[in-house]
Amino acid sequence: MSETPMPLWEVFIRNRSGLPHKHCGSVHAPDATMALQAARDVYTRRGESVSIWVTPSSAIVASDPSDKEEMFEPTGSKIYRHPTFYKVPDDVGHM
Amino acid sequence: MYTQALNVPESGTAVDAGDADKAARFQAIVDREDKVEPNDWMPESYRRTLVRQISQHAHSEIIGMQPEGNWITRAPSLKRKAALLAKVQDEAGHGLYLYAAAETLGVSREELYEQLLSGKAKYSSIFNYPTLTWADIGAIGWLVDGAAIMNQIPLCRCSYGPYARAMIRICKEESFHQRQGYEIMATLCGGSVKQREMAQDALNRWWWPSLMMFGPSDKDSLHSSDTMRWKIKRFSNDDLRQRFVDATVPQGRHLGLTFPDPELRFDEQAGHWQFGEIDWAEFKRVLSGDGPCNRQRMQVRRELEADGAWVREAALVYARKQTERNSAAKIAAE
């Protein structure tokens, strides 16, 4: 097969109103309209969705897994970002 | 299973080159039941095994549409037709989830199709058997999908994230498949003498091929120890096969059907159904391309691929023209 490769799209679906869109897989399609159609047929055959986003996979910028430590580790030591770091006098009650 | 050919030796297996450090870290991730994600470092042999397993699984779903698709136009009622149509659409969907998961490992969809169409990649031997009567649709749902579920539930915990996620979706959908098949069998068994005979005949023909779906016996199985260590596979072929037999025999007896195995008997002590020896010569023959329908299945797949080529080409040209037109209009407007 020496065909032109069909572009790849990432699919995000919103299960119901009030929830964020969540990545669920990918589809191949020539354009955005057909990508949406394919995503509907492939990923929502049982009412799993009220909304779909598709985006060209090549448009996604991702962090490098090998940078995981320098990228995310610094927040590990910043315990003062959590409410439990602070003391509230008992007689003040819930805050 | 759908990937039973994995247990057949692969030519030119390369050994992972060096980097013991990374390999140890990788194994630690797997050992603590964390998931491996697409861009994480992984041993080449892990990647290669997964590509083979996931793509064989995908090919099986796609080829698996043919034996059942054979009965869509002849389903006995509108209800049965709608259900069968939905089931075959699910098989297409499962194939596509799995191709997408395989692609995250760096292989293209075009390469995967090429491997199937050229006959380089295998698919499950079960789909090389013909569907001769309507009862076969019942037997496939009950036995083939039942066997598939047995194998696929542990795969939901597979160490490779995208594969595990695809399997979770698939398992949710498979249980409908098995129930619709069993219901077809139950309806036939509650019908006329002829209908009961049809159900029995379907069981006679599908029972042994269903047991073969679990792949070679553990004593002849290659690749098993690596896939166990990597937590791709959790149970051995024989373990899963035994579980399937234990679950299925009572279901068949409930319908008043008899299994085509004179050695089948319940071992009180072990608490398991003991069954006779599988015809491994048949298993090998069908897997290597010489089953009743191998040629037909491949021919149909190749024709469909070739017949759709002009559609894919036209859609791509249309998309390109739209993009060009839109950018020309934008320039004109500026």
Short mmCIF file of N, CA and C in Angstrom, two decimals, chain B residues 39-122:
data_model
loop_
_atom_site.label_atom_id
_atom_site.label_comp_id
_atom_site.label_asym_id
_atom_site.label_seq_id
_atom_site.Cartn_x
_atom_site.Cartn_y
_atom_site.Cartn_z
N ASN B 39 5.07 7.43 25.84
CA ASN B 39 6.41 7.96 25.63
C ASN B 39 7.41 7.56 26.71
N ASP B 40 6.99 6.73 27.65
CA ASP B 40 7.92 6.26 28.68
C ASP B 40 8.95 5.32 28.06
N TRP B 41 10.10 5.23 28.69
CA TRP B 41 11.10 4.28 28.20
C TRP B 41 10.57 2.86 28.42
N MET B 42 10.80 2.00 27.44
CA MET B 42 10.41 0.59 27.60
C MET B 42 11.38 -0.28 26.82
N PRO B 43 11.61 -1.52 27.27
CA PRO B 43 12.51 -2.39 26.52
C PRO B 43 11.94 -2.64 25.12
N GLU B 44 12.83 -2.71 24.14
CA GLU B 44 12.38 -2.92 22.76
C GLU B 44 11.52 -4.18 22.63
N SER B 45 11.87 -5.21 23.39
CA SER B 45 11.11 -6.46 23.24
C SER B 45 9.70 -6.32 23.83
N TYR B 46 9.57 -5.45 24.84
CA TYR B 46 8.24 -5.16 25.40
C TYR B 46 7.40 -4.46 24.34
N ARG B 47 8.01 -3.46 23.71
CA ARG B 47 7.31 -2.72 22.66
C ARG B 47 6.88 -3.65 21.52
N ARG B 48 7.83 -4.50 21.10
CA ARG B 48 7.57 -5.38 19.96
C ARG B 48 6.47 -6.39 20.29
N THR B 49 6.56 -6.94 21.50
CA THR B 49 5.53 -7.91 21.91
C THR B 49 4.15 -7.26 21.94
N LEU B 50 4.11 -6.04 22.49
CA LEU B 50 2.82 -5.35 22.56
C LEU B 50 2.26 -5.04 21.18
N VAL B 51 3.12 -4.57 20.28
CA VAL B 51 2.64 -4.26 18.93
C VAL B 51 2.05 -5.52 18.30
N ARG B 52 2.75 -6.63 18.46
CA ARG B 52 2.24 -7.88 17.88
C ARG B 52 0.93 -8.28 18.54
N GLN B 53 0.90 -8.24 19.85
CA GLN B 53 -0.30 -8.69 20.55
C GLN B 53 -1.50 -7.79 20.25
N ILE B 54 -1.30 -6.47 20.37
CA ILE B 54 -2.43 -5.56 20.19
C ILE B 54 -2.91 -5.60 18.74
N SER B 55 -1.96 -5.67 17.79
CA SER B 55 -2.40 -5.65 16.39
C SER B 55 -3.06 -6.97 16.01
N GLN B 56 -2.58 -8.09 16.52
CA GLN B 56 -3.26 -9.36 16.24
C GLN B 56 -4.67 -9.34 16.80
N HIS B 57 -4.79 -8.73 17.94
CA HIS B 57 -6.09 -8.61 18.56
C HIS B 57 -7.00 -7.74 17.68
N ALA B 58 -6.46 -6.62 17.21
CA ALA B 58 -7.23 -5.71 16.34
C ALA B 58 -7.63 -6.42 15.04
N HIS B 59 -6.67 -7.10 14.42
CA HIS B 59 -6.99 -7.81 13.17
C HIS B 59 -8.10 -8.83 13.41
N SER B 60 -8.07 -9.50 14.55
CA SER B 60 -9.08 -10.51 14.85
C SER B 60 -10.47 -9.89 14.91
N GLU B 61 -10.54 -8.71 15.54
CA GLU B 61 -11.84 -8.03 15.63
C GLU B 61 -12.35 -7.69 14.22
N ILE B 62 -11.45 -7.23 13.38
CA ILE B 62 -11.85 -6.79 12.04
C ILE B 62 -12.25 -8.00 11.17
N ILE B 63 -11.44 -9.05 11.19
CA ILE B 63 -11.79 -10.25 10.42
C ILE B 63 -13.04 -10.89 11.03
N GLY B 64 -13.17 -10.77 12.35
CA GLY B 64 -14.31 -11.36 13.05
C GLY B 64 -15.65 -10.79 12.63
N MET B 65 -15.64 -9.66 11.96
CA MET B 65 -16.91 -9.10 11.47
C MET B 65 -17.49 -9.96 10.34
N GLN B 66 -16.64 -10.70 9.66
CA GLN B 66 -17.12 -11.44 8.47
C GLN B 66 -18.06 -12.61 8.78
N PRO B 67 -17.65 -13.54 9.65
CA PRO B 67 -18.56 -14.67 9.89
C PRO B 67 -19.93 -14.25 10.40
N GLU B 68 -19.98 -13.22 11.21
CA GLU B 68 -21.27 -12.79 11.73
C GLU B 68 -22.01 -11.90 10.73
N GLY B 69 -21.24 -11.06 10.03
CA GLY B 69 -21.85 -10.20 9.01
C GLY B 69 -22.61 -11.03 7.99
N ASN B 70 -22.14 -12.25 7.81
CA ASN B 70 -22.76 -13.22 6.91
C ASN B 70 -24.25 -13.42 7.19
N TRP B 71 -24.69 -13.20 8.44
CA TRP B 71 -26.08 -13.48 8.80
C TRP B 71 -26.94 -12.24 9.03
N ILE B 72 -26.39 -11.05 8.84
CA ILE B 72 -27.18 -9.85 9.12
C ILE B 72 -28.45 -9.80 8.25
N THR B 73 -28.29 -10.07 6.98
CA THR B 73 -29.47 -9.97 6.10
C THR B 73 -30.44 -11.13 6.30
N ARG B 74 -30.00 -12.19 6.98
CA ARG B 74 -30.88 -13.35 7.14
C ARG B 74 -31.29 -13.59 8.58
N ALA B 75 -31.06 -12.61 9.44
CA ALA B 75 -31.46 -12.76 10.85
C ALA B 75 -32.98 -13.00 10.88
N PRO B 76 -33.46 -13.85 11.82
CA PRO B 76 -34.86 -14.27 11.77
C PRO B 76 -35.88 -13.21 12.17
N SER B 77 -35.47 -12.12 12.78
CA SER B 77 -36.45 -11.07 13.12
C SER B 77 -35.74 -9.73 13.11
N LEU B 78 -36.54 -8.67 13.15
CA LEU B 78 -35.96 -7.33 13.14
C LEU B 78 -35.13 -7.10 14.40
N LYS B 79 -35.63 -7.63 15.53
CA LYS B 79 -34.91 -7.48 16.80
C LYS B 79 -33.53 -8.14 16.71
N ARG B 80 -33.51 -9.38 16.18
CA ARG B 80 -32.24 -10.09 16.06
C ARG B 80 -31.30 -9.39 15.08
N LYS B 81 -31.90 -8.84 14.03
CA LYS B 81 -31.07 -8.16 13.02
C LYS B 81 -30.43 -6.91 13.62
N ALA B 82 -31.24 -6.13 14.35
CA ALA B 82 -30.72 -4.89 14.95
C ALA B 82 -29.60 -5.23 15.94
N ALA B 83 -29.80 -6.29 16.73
CA ALA B 83 -28.80 -6.66 17.74
C ALA B 83 -27.52 -7.14 17.06
N LEU B 84 -27.66 -7.94 16.01
CA LEU B 84 -26.48 -8.46 15.33
C LEU B 84 -25.71 -7.34 14.64
N LEU B 85 -26.46 -6.41 14.07
CA LEU B 85 -25.83 -5.26 13.42
C LEU B 85 -25.01 -4.46 14.44
N ALA B 86 -25.63 -4.25 15.62
CA ALA B 86 -24.94 -3.50 16.67
C ALA B 86 -23.69 -4.25 17.12
N LYS B 87 -23.78 -5.57 17.17
CA LYS B 87 -22.65 -6.38 17.62
C LYS B 87 -21.51 -6.28 16.61
N VAL B 88 -21.84 -6.40 15.33
CA VAL B 88 -20.79 -6.33 14.31
C VAL B 88 -20.16 -4.92 14.29
N GLN B 89 -20.99 -3.88 14.52
CA GLN B 89 -20.43 -2.52 14.62
C GLN B 89 -19.47 -2.44 15.80
N ASP B 90 -19.82 -3.11 16.90
CA ASP B 90 -18.93 -3.13 18.06
C ASP B 90 -17.59 -3.76 17.70
N GLU B 91 -17.62 -4.85 16.93
CA GLU B 91 -16.36 -5.50 16.56
C GLU B 91 -15.48 -4.51 15.78
N ALA B 92 -16.11 -3.75 14.89
CA ALA B 92 -15.36 -2.73 14.14
C ALA B 92 -14.77 -1.72 15.13
N GLY B 93 -15.61 -1.28 16.07
CA GLY B 93 -15.15 -0.32 17.07
C GLY B 93 -13.99 -0.87 17.88
N HIS B 94 -14.08 -2.13 18.29
CA HIS B 94 -13.02 -2.75 19.08
C HIS B 94 -11.71 -2.79 18.28
N GLY B 95 -11.84 -3.15 17.01
CA GLY B 95 -10.67 -3.16 16.15
C GLY B 95 -10.02 -1.78 16.11
N LEU B 96 -10.85 -0.75 16.02
CA LEU B 96 -10.31 0.61 15.91
C LEU B 96 -9.70 1.09 17.23
N TYR B 97 -10.32 0.77 18.38
CA TYR B 97 -9.70 1.15 19.67
C TYR B 97 -8.31 0.54 19.72
N LEU B 98 -8.24 -0.72 19.29
CA LEU B 98 -6.98 -1.46 19.44
C LEU B 98 -5.91 -0.97 18.47
N TYR B 99 -6.32 -0.69 17.23
CA TYR B 99 -5.34 -0.12 16.30
C TYR B 99 -4.78 1.18 16.87
N ALA B 100 -5.68 2.01 17.43
CA ALA B 100 -5.24 3.28 18.00
C ALA B 100 -4.26 3.03 19.14
N ALA B 101 -4.52 2.01 19.96
CA ALA B 101 -3.60 1.70 21.07
C ALA B 101 -2.26 1.23 20.52
N ALA B 102 -2.27 0.41 19.47
CA ALA B 102 -1.02 -0.08 18.90
C ALA B 102 -0.21 1.07 18.30
N GLU B 103 -0.90 2.03 17.71
CA GLU B 103 -0.20 3.15 17.08
C GLU B 103 0.57 3.99 18.09
N THR B 104 0.13 3.99 19.35
CA THR B 104 0.86 4.77 20.36
C THR B 104 2.26 4.20 20.59
N LEU B 105 2.51 3.00 20.06
CA LEU B 105 3.83 2.38 20.23
C LEU B 105 4.74 2.69 19.04
N GLY B 106 4.25 3.53 18.14
CA GLY B 106 5.12 4.00 17.07
C GLY B 106 4.99 3.25 15.76
N VAL B 107 3.92 2.49 15.59
CA VAL B 107 3.70 1.81 14.32
C VAL B 107 2.50 2.52 13.66
N SER B 108 2.53 2.65 12.34
CA SER B 108 1.44 3.40 11.69
C SER B 108 0.29 2.48 11.33
N ARG B 109 -0.89 3.07 11.17
CA ARG B 109 -2.07 2.30 10.80
C ARG B 109 -1.85 1.61 9.46
N GLU B 110 -1.19 2.34 8.55
CA GLU B 110 -0.95 1.78 7.22
C GLU B 110 -0.08 0.53 7.32
N GLU B 111 0.94 0.59 8.17
CA GLU B 111 1.81 -0.59 8.33
C GLU B 111 1.02 -1.77 8.88
N LEU B 112 0.14 -1.47 9.85
CA LEU B 112 -0.63 -2.55 10.47
C LEU B 112 -1.55 -3.21 9.45
N TYR B 113 -2.22 -2.38 8.63
CA TYR B 113 -3.09 -2.94 7.60
C TYR B 113 -2.28 -3.78 6.63
N GLU B 114 -1.13 -3.24 6.26
CA GLU B 114 -0.28 -3.94 5.30
C GLU B 114 0.11 -5.33 5.84
N GLN B 115 0.42 -5.38 7.14
CA GLN B 115 0.80 -6.67 7.74
C GLN B 115 -0.35 -7.66 7.69
N LEU B 116 -1.56 -7.17 7.87
CA LEU B 116 -2.72 -8.06 7.81
C LEU B 116 -2.95 -8.53 6.38
N LEU B 117 -2.97 -7.56 5.45
CA LEU B 117 -3.33 -7.88 4.07
C LEU B 117 -2.28 -8.75 3.38
N SER B 118 -1.03 -8.60 3.78
CA SER B 118 0.01 -9.40 3.15
C SER B 118 0.08 -10.80 3.77
N GLY B 119 -0.67 -10.99 4.85
CA GLY B 119 -0.66 -12.30 5.50
C GLY B 119 0.48 -12.44 6.50
N LYS B 120 1.25 -11.36 6.70
CA LYS B 120 2.37 -11.42 7.63
C LYS B 120 1.86 -11.49 9.08
N ALA B 121 0.80 -10.74 9.35
CA ALA B 121 0.25 -10.75 10.71
C ALA B 121 -0.83 -11.83 10.81
N LYS B 122 -0.96 -12.37 12.00
CA LYS B 122 -1.97 -13.40 12.23
C LYS B 122 -3.21 -12.79 12.86
#
